PDB file of C-alpha atoms and ligand atoms in Angstrom:
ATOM      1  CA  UNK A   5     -43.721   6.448  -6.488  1.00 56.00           C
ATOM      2  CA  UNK A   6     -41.198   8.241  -8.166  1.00 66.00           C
ATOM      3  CA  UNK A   7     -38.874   4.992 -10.002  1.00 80.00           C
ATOM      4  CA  UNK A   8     -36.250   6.190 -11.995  1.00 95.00           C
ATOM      5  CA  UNK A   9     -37.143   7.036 -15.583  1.00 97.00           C
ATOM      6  CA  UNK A  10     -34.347   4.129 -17.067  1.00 97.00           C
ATOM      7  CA  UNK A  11     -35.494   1.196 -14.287  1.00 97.00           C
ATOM      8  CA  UNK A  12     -39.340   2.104 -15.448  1.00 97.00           C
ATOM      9  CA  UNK A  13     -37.900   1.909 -19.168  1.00 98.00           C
ATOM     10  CA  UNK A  14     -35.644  -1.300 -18.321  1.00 98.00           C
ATOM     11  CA  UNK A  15     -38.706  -3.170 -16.622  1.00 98.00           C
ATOM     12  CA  UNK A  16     -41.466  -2.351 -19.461  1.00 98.00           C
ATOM     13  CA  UNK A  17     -38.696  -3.093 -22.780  1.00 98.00           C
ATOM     14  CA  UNK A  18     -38.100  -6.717 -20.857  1.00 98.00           C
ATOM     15  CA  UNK A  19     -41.577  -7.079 -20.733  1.00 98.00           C
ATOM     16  CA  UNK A  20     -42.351  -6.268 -23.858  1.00 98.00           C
ATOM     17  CA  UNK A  21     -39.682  -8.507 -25.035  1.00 98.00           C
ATOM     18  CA  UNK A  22     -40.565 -11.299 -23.448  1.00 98.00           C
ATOM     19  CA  UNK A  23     -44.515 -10.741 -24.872  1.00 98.00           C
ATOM     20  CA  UNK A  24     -42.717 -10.702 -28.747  1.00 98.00           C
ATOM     21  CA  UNK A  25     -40.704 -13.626 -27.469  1.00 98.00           C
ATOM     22  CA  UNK A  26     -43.863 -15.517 -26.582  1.00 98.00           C
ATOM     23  CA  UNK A  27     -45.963 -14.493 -29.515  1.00 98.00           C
ATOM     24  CA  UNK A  28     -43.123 -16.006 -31.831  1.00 98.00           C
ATOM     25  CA  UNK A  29     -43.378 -18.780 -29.979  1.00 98.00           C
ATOM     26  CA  UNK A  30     -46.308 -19.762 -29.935  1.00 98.00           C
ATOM     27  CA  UNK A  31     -46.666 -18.996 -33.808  1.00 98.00           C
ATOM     28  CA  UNK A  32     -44.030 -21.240 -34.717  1.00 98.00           C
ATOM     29  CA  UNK A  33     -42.038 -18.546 -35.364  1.00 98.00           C
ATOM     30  CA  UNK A  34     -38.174 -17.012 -34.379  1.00 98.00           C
ATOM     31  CA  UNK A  35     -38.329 -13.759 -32.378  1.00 98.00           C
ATOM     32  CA  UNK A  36     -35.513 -12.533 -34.451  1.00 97.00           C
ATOM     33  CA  UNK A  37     -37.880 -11.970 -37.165  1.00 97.00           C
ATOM     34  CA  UNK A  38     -39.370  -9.498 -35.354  1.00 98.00           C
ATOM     35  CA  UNK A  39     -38.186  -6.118 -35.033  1.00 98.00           C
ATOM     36  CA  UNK A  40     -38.877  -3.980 -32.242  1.00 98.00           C
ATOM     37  CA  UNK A  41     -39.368  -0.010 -33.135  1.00 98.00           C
ATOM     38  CA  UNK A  42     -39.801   1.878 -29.794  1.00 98.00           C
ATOM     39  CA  UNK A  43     -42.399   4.675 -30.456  1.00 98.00           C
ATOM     40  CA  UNK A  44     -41.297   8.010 -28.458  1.00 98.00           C
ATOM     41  CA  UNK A  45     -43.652  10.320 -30.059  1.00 97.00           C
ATOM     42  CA  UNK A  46     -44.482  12.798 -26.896  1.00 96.00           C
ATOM     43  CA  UNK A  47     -41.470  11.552 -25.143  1.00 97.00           C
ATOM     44  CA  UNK A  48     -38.423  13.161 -25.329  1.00 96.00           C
ATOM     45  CA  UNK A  49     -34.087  12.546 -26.803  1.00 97.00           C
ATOM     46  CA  UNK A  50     -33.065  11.905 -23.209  1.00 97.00           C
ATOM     47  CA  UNK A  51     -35.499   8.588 -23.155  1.00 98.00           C
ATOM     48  CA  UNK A  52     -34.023   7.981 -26.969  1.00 98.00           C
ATOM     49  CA  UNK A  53     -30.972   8.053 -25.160  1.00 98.00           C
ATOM     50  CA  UNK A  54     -31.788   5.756 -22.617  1.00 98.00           C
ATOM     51  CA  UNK A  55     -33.684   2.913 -24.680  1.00 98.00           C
ATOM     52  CA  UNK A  56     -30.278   3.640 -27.117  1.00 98.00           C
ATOM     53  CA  UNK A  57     -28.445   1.960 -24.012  1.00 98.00           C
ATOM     54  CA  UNK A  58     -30.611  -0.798 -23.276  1.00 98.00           C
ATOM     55  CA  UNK A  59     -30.154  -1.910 -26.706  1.00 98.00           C
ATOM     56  CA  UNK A  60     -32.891  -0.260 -28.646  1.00 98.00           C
ATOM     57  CA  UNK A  61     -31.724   0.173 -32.390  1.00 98.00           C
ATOM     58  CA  UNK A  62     -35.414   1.342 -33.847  1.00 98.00           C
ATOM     59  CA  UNK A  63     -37.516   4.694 -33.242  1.00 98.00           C
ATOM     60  CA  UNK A  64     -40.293   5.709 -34.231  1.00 98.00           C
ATOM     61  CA  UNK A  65     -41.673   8.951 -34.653  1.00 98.00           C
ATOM     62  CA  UNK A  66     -45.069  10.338 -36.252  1.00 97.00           C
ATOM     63  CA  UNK A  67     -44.593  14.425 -36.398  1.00 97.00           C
ATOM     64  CA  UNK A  68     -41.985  15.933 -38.562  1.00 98.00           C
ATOM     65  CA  UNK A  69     -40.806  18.532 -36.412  1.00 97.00           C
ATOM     66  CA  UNK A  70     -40.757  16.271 -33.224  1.00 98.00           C
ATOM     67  CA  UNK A  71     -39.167  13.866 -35.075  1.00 98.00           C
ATOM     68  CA  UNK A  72     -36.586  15.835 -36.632  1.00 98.00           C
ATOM     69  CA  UNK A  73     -35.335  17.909 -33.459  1.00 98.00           C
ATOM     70  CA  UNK A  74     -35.169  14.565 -31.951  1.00 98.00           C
ATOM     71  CA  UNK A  75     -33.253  13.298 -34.898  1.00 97.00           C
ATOM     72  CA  UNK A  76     -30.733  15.807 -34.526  1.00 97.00           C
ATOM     73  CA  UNK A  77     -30.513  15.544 -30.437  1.00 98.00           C
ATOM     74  CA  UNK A  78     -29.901  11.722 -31.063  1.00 98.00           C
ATOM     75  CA  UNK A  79     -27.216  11.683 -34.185  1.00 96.00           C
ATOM     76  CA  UNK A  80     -24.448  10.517 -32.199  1.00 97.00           C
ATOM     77  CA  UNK A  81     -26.619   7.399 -31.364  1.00 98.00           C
ATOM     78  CA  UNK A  82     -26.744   3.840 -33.431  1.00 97.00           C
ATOM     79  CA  UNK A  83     -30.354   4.589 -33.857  1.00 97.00           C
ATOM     80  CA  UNK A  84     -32.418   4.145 -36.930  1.00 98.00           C
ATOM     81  CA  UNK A  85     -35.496   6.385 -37.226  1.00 98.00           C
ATOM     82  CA  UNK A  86     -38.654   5.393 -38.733  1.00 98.00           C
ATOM     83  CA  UNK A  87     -41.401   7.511 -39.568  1.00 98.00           C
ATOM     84  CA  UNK A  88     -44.696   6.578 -38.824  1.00 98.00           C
ATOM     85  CA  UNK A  89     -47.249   9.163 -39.151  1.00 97.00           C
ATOM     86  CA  UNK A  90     -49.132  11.286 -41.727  1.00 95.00           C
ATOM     87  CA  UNK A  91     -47.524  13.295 -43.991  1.00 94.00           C
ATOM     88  CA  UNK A  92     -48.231  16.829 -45.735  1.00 94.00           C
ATOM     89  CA  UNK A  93     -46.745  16.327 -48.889  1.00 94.00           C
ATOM     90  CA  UNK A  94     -44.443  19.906 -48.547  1.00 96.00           C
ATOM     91  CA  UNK A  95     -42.868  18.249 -45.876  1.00 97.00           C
ATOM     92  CA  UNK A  96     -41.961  14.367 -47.680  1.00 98.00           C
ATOM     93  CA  UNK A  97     -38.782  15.600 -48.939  1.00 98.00           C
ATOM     94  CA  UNK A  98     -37.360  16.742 -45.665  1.00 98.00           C
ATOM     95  CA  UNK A  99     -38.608  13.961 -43.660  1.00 98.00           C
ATOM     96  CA  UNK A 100     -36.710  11.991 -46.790  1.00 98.00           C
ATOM     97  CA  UNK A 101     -33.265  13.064 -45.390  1.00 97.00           C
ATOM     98  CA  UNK A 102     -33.221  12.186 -42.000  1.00 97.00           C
ATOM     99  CA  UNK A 103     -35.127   9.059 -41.666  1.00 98.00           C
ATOM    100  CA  UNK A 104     -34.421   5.488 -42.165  1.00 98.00           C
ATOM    101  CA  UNK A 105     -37.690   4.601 -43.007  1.00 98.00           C
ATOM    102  CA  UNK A 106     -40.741   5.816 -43.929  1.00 98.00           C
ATOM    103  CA  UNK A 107     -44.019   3.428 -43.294  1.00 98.00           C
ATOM    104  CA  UNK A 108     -46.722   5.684 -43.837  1.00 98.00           C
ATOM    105  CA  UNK A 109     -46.426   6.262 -47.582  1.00 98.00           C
ATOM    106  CA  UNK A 110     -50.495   6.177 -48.510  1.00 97.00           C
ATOM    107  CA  UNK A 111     -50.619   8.494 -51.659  1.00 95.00           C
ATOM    108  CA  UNK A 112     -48.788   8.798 -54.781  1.00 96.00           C
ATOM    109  CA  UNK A 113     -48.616  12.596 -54.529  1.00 96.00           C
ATOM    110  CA  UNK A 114     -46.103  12.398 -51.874  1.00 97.00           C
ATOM    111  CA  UNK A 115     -43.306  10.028 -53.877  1.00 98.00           C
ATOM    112  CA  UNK A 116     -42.011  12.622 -56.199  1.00 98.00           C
ATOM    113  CA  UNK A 117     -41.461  14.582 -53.058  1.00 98.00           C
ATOM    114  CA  UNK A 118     -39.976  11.779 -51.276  1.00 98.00           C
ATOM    115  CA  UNK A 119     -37.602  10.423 -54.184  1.00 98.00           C
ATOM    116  CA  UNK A 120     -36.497  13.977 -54.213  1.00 98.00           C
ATOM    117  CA  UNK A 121     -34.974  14.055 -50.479  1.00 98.00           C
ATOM    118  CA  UNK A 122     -33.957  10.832 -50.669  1.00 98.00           C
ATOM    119  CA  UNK A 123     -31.997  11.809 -53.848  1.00 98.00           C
ATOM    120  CA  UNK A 124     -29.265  13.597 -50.698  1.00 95.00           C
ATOM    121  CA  UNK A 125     -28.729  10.054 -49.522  1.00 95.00           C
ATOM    122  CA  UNK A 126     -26.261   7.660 -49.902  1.00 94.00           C
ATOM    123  CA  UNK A 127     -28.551   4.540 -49.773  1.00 94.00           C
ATOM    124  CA  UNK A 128     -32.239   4.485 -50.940  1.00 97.00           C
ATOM    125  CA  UNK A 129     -34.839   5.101 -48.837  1.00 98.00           C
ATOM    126  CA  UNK A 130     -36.302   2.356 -47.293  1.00 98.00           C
ATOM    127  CA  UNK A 131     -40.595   3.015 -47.873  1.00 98.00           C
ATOM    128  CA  UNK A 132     -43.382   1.197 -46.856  1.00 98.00           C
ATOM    129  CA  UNK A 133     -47.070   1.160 -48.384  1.00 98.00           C
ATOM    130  CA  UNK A 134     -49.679   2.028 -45.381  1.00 98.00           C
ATOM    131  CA  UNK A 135     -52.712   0.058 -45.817  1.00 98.00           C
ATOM    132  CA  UNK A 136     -56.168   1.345 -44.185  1.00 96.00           C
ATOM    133  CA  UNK A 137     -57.268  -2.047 -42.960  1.00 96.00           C
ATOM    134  CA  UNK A 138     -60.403  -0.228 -42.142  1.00 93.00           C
ATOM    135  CA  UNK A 139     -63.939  -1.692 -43.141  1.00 88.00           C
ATOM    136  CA  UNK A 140     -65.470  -0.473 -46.172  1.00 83.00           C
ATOM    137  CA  UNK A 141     -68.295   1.948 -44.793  1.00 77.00           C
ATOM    138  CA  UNK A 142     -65.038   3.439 -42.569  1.00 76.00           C
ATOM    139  CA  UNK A 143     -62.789   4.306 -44.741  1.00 70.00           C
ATOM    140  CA  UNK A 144     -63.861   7.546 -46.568  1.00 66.00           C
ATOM    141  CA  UNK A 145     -63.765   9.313 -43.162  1.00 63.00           C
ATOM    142  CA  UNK A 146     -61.049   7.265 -41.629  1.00 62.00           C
ATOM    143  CA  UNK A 147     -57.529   7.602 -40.802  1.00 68.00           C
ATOM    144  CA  UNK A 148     -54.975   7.238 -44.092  1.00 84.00           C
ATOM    145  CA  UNK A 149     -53.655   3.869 -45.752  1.00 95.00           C
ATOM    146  CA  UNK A 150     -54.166   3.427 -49.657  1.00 96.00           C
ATOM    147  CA  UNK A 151     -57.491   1.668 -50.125  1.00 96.00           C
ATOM    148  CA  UNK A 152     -56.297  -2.333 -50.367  1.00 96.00           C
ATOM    149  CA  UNK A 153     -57.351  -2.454 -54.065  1.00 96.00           C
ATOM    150  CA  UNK A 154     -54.626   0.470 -54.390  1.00 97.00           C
ATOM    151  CA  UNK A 155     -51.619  -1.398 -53.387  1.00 98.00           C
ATOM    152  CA  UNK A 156     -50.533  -2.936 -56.262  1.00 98.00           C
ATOM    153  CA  UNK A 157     -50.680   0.005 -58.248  1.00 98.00           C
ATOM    154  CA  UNK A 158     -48.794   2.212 -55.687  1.00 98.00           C
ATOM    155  CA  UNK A 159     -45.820  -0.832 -55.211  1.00 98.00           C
ATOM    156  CA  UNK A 160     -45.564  -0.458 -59.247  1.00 98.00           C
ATOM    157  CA  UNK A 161     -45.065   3.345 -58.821  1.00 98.00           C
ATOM    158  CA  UNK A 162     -42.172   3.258 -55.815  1.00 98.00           C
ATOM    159  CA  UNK A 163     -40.315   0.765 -57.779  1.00 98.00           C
ATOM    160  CA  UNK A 164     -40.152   3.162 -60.026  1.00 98.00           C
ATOM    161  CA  UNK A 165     -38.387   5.721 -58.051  1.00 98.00           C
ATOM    162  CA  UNK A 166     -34.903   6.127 -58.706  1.00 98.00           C
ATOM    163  CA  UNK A 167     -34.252   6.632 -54.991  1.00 98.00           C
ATOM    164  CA  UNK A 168     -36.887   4.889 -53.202  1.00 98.00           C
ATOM    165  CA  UNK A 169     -36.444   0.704 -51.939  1.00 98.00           C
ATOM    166  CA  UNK A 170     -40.197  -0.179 -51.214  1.00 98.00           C
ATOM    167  CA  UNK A 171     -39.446  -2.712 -48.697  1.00 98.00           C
ATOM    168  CA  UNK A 172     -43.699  -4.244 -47.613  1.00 98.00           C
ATOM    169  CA  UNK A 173     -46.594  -2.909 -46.252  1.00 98.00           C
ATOM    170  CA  UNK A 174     -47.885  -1.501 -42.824  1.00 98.00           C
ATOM    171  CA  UNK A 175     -51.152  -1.240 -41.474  1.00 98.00           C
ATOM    172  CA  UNK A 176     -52.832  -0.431 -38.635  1.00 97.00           C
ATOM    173  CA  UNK A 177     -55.765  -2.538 -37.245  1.00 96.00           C
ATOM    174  CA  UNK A 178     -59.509  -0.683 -37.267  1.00 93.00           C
ATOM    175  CA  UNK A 179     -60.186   0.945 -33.994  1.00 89.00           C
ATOM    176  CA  UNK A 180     -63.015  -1.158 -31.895  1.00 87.00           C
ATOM    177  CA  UNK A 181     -62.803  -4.449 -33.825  1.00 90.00           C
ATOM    178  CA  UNK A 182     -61.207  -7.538 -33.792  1.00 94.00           C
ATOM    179  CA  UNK A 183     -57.442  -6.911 -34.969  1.00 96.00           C
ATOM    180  CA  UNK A 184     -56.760 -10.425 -36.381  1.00 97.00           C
ATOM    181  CA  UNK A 185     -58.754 -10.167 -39.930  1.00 97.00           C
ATOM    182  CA  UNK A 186     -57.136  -7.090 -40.001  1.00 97.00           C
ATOM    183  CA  UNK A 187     -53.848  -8.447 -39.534  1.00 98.00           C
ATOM    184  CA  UNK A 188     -54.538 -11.636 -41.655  1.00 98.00           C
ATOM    185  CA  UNK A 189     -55.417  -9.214 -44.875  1.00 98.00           C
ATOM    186  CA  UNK A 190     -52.479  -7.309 -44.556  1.00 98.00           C
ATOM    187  CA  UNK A 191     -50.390 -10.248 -44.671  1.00 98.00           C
ATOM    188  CA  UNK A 192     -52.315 -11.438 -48.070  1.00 98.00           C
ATOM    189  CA  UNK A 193     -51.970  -7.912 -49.353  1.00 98.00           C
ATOM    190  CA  UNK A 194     -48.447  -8.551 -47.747  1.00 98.00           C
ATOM    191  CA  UNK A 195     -47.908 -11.619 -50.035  1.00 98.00           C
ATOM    192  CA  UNK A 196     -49.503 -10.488 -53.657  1.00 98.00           C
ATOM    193  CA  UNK A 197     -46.988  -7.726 -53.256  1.00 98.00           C
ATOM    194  CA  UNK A 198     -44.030  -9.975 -52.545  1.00 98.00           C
ATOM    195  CA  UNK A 199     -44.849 -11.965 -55.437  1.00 98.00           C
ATOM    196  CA  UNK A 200     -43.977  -9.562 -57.551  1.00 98.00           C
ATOM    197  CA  UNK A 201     -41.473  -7.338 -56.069  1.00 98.00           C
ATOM    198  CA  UNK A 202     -39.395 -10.053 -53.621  1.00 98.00           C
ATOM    199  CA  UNK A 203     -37.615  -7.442 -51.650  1.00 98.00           C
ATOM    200  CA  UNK A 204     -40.600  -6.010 -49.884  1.00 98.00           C
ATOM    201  CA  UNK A 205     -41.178  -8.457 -47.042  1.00 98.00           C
ATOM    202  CA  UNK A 206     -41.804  -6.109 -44.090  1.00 98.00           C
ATOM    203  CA  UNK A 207     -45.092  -6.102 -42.480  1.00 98.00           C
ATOM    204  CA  UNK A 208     -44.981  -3.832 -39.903  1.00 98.00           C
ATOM    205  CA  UNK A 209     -47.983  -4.113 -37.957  1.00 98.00           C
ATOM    206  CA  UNK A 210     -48.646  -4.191 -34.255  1.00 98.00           C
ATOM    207  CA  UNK A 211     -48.678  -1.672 -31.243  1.00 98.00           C
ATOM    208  CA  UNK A 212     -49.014  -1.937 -27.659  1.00 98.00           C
ATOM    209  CA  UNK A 213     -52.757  -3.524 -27.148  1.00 97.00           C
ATOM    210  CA  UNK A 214     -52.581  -5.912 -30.106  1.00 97.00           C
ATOM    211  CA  UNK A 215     -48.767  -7.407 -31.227  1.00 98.00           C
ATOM    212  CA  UNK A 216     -49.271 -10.591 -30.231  1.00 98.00           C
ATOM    213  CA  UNK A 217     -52.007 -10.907 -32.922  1.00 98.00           C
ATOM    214  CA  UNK A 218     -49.383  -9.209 -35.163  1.00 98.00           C
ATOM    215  CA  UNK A 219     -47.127 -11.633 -34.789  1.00 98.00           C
ATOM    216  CA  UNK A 220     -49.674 -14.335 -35.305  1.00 98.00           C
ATOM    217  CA  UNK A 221     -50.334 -13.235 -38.584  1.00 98.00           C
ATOM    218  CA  UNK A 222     -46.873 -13.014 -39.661  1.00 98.00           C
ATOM    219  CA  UNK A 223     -45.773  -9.397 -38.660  1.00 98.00           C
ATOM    220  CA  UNK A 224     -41.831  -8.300 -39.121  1.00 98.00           C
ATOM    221  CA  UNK A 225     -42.447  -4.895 -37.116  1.00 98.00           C
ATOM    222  CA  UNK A 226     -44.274  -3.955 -34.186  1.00 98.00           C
ATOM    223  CA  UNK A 227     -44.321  -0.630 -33.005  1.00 98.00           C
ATOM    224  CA  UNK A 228     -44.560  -0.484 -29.473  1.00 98.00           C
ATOM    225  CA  UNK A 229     -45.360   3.277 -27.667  1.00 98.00           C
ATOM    226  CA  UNK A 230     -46.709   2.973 -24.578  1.00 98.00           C
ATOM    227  CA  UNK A 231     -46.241  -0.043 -23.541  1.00 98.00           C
ATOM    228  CA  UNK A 232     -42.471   0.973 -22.766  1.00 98.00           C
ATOM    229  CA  UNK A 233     -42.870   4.637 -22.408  1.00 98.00           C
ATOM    230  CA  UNK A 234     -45.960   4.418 -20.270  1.00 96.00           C
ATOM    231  CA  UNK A 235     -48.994   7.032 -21.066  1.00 93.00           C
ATOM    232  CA  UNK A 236     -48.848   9.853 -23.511  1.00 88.00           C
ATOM    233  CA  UNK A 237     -49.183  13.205 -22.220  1.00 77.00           C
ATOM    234  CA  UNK A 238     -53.108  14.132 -23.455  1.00 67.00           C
ATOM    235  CA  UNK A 239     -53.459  13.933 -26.885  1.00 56.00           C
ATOM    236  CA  UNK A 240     -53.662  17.424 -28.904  1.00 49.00           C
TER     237      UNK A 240
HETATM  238  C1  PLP B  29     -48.419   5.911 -31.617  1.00 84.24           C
HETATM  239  C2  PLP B  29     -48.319   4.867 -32.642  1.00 84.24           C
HETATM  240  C3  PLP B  29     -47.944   3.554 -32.296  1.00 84.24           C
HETATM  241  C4  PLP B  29     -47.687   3.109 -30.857  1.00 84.24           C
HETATM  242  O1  PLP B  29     -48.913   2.970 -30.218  1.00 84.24           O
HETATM  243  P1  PLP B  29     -49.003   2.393 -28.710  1.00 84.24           P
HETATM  244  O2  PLP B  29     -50.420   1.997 -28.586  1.00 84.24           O
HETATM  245  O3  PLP B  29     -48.620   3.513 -27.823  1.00 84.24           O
HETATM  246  O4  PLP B  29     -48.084   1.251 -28.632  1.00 84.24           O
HETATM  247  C5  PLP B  29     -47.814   2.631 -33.318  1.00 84.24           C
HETATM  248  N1  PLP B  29     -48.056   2.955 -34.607  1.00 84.24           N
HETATM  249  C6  PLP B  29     -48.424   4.195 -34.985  1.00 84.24           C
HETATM  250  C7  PLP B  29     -48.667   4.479 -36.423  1.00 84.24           C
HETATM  251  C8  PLP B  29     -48.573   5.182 -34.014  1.00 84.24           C
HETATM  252  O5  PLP B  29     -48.936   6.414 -34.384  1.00 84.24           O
END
């Protein structure tokens, strides 16, 4: 079986399309809410390329370097890149410059370092809060997000950035369990935060296995890897 790379990448973005169309749907909701960020992490600038001409306008990314090299490959493309993944905080700044968006903002440390990249840029940079939607018990060891009780205090602090736009919240759902409470808590968390700073109304939440529940609970950006790319290499 050896399908060209842009029919496999044509068939899997309709698909996935059509699965955001029918999750808006059946939510009551308009699929042009919903904006689709193609996750290439693993993949590489000639599939950015491709998904560029199908009509893909959002990337995402989760490793500096990657991301970055990929950045520059792509600059001739309409393509806005959002970064997804952990940070170390030496690195904020940089990733600051190049990116459209950064979702994964889960510590104070790292805005100083942000604000100062994004201090190069014409615009502001665009910054959501991660959330760990994990239970309780989980999330000492678990993967990062601000503890929920934490968000309001680190909205306060990126609207005071000079450079920084916080623009919502992401999360993603608890490996294992149910992704709708999840989901449904991040949109609260989504909503105390809107109340008092009205231009953060992204919730980007959602991946491959679970973005129709996403979209259920109100979600204004899934971020869709393999569904379209097909199977990481092996993870490192
Ligand atoms: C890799 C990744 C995704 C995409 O996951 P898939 O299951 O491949 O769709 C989404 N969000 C984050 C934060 C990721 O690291």
């Amino acid at each position: 079986m050896n399908e060209p790379r842009r029919a496999q990448l044509e068939r899997n973005l309709d698909l996935v399309r059509q699965r955001i169309d029918s999750a808006a749907k059946a939510a009551g909701r308009s699929a042009s809410e919903i904006t689709l960020i193609v996750v290439t992490k693993y993949f590489p600038a000639s599939d950015v390329e491709i998904l560029a001409q199908l009509g893909v306008q959002d990337v995402g990314e989760n490793k500096h370097q990657e991301a970055q090299a990929k950045a520059e490959q792509c600059a001739s493309l309409p393509i806005r890149w959002h970064y997804i993944g952990g940070m170390q905080s030496n690195k904020a700044a940089q990733i600051a410059r190049y990116v459209d968006v950064v979702h994964s903002v889960d510590r104070l440390k790292l805005l100083s370092r942000l604000d100062l990249g994004a201090s190069e840029r014409d615009d502001p940079l665009a910054v959501l809060i991660q959330v760990n939607l994990d239970p309780p018990q989980q999330r000492e060891s678990s993967r990062q997000g601000v503890d929920p009780h934490e968000v309001m205090t680190m909205a306060k602090a990126i609207s005071e950035a000079a450079h920084l736009r916080l623009r919502g919240v992401m999360g993603i759902a608890p490996l294992d369990l149910d992704a709708a409470p999840a989901f449904t808590r991040l949109a609260q968390l989504s909503g105390q935060v809107r109340d008092e700073f009205p231009e953060a109304t992204w919730i980007s939440a959602g991946m491959s296995a679970d973005l129709e529940s996403a979209i259920e609970a109100g979600a204004t950006h899934v971020r869709v890897g393999s569904g379209i790319l097909g199977q990481r290499p092996q993870m490192k």
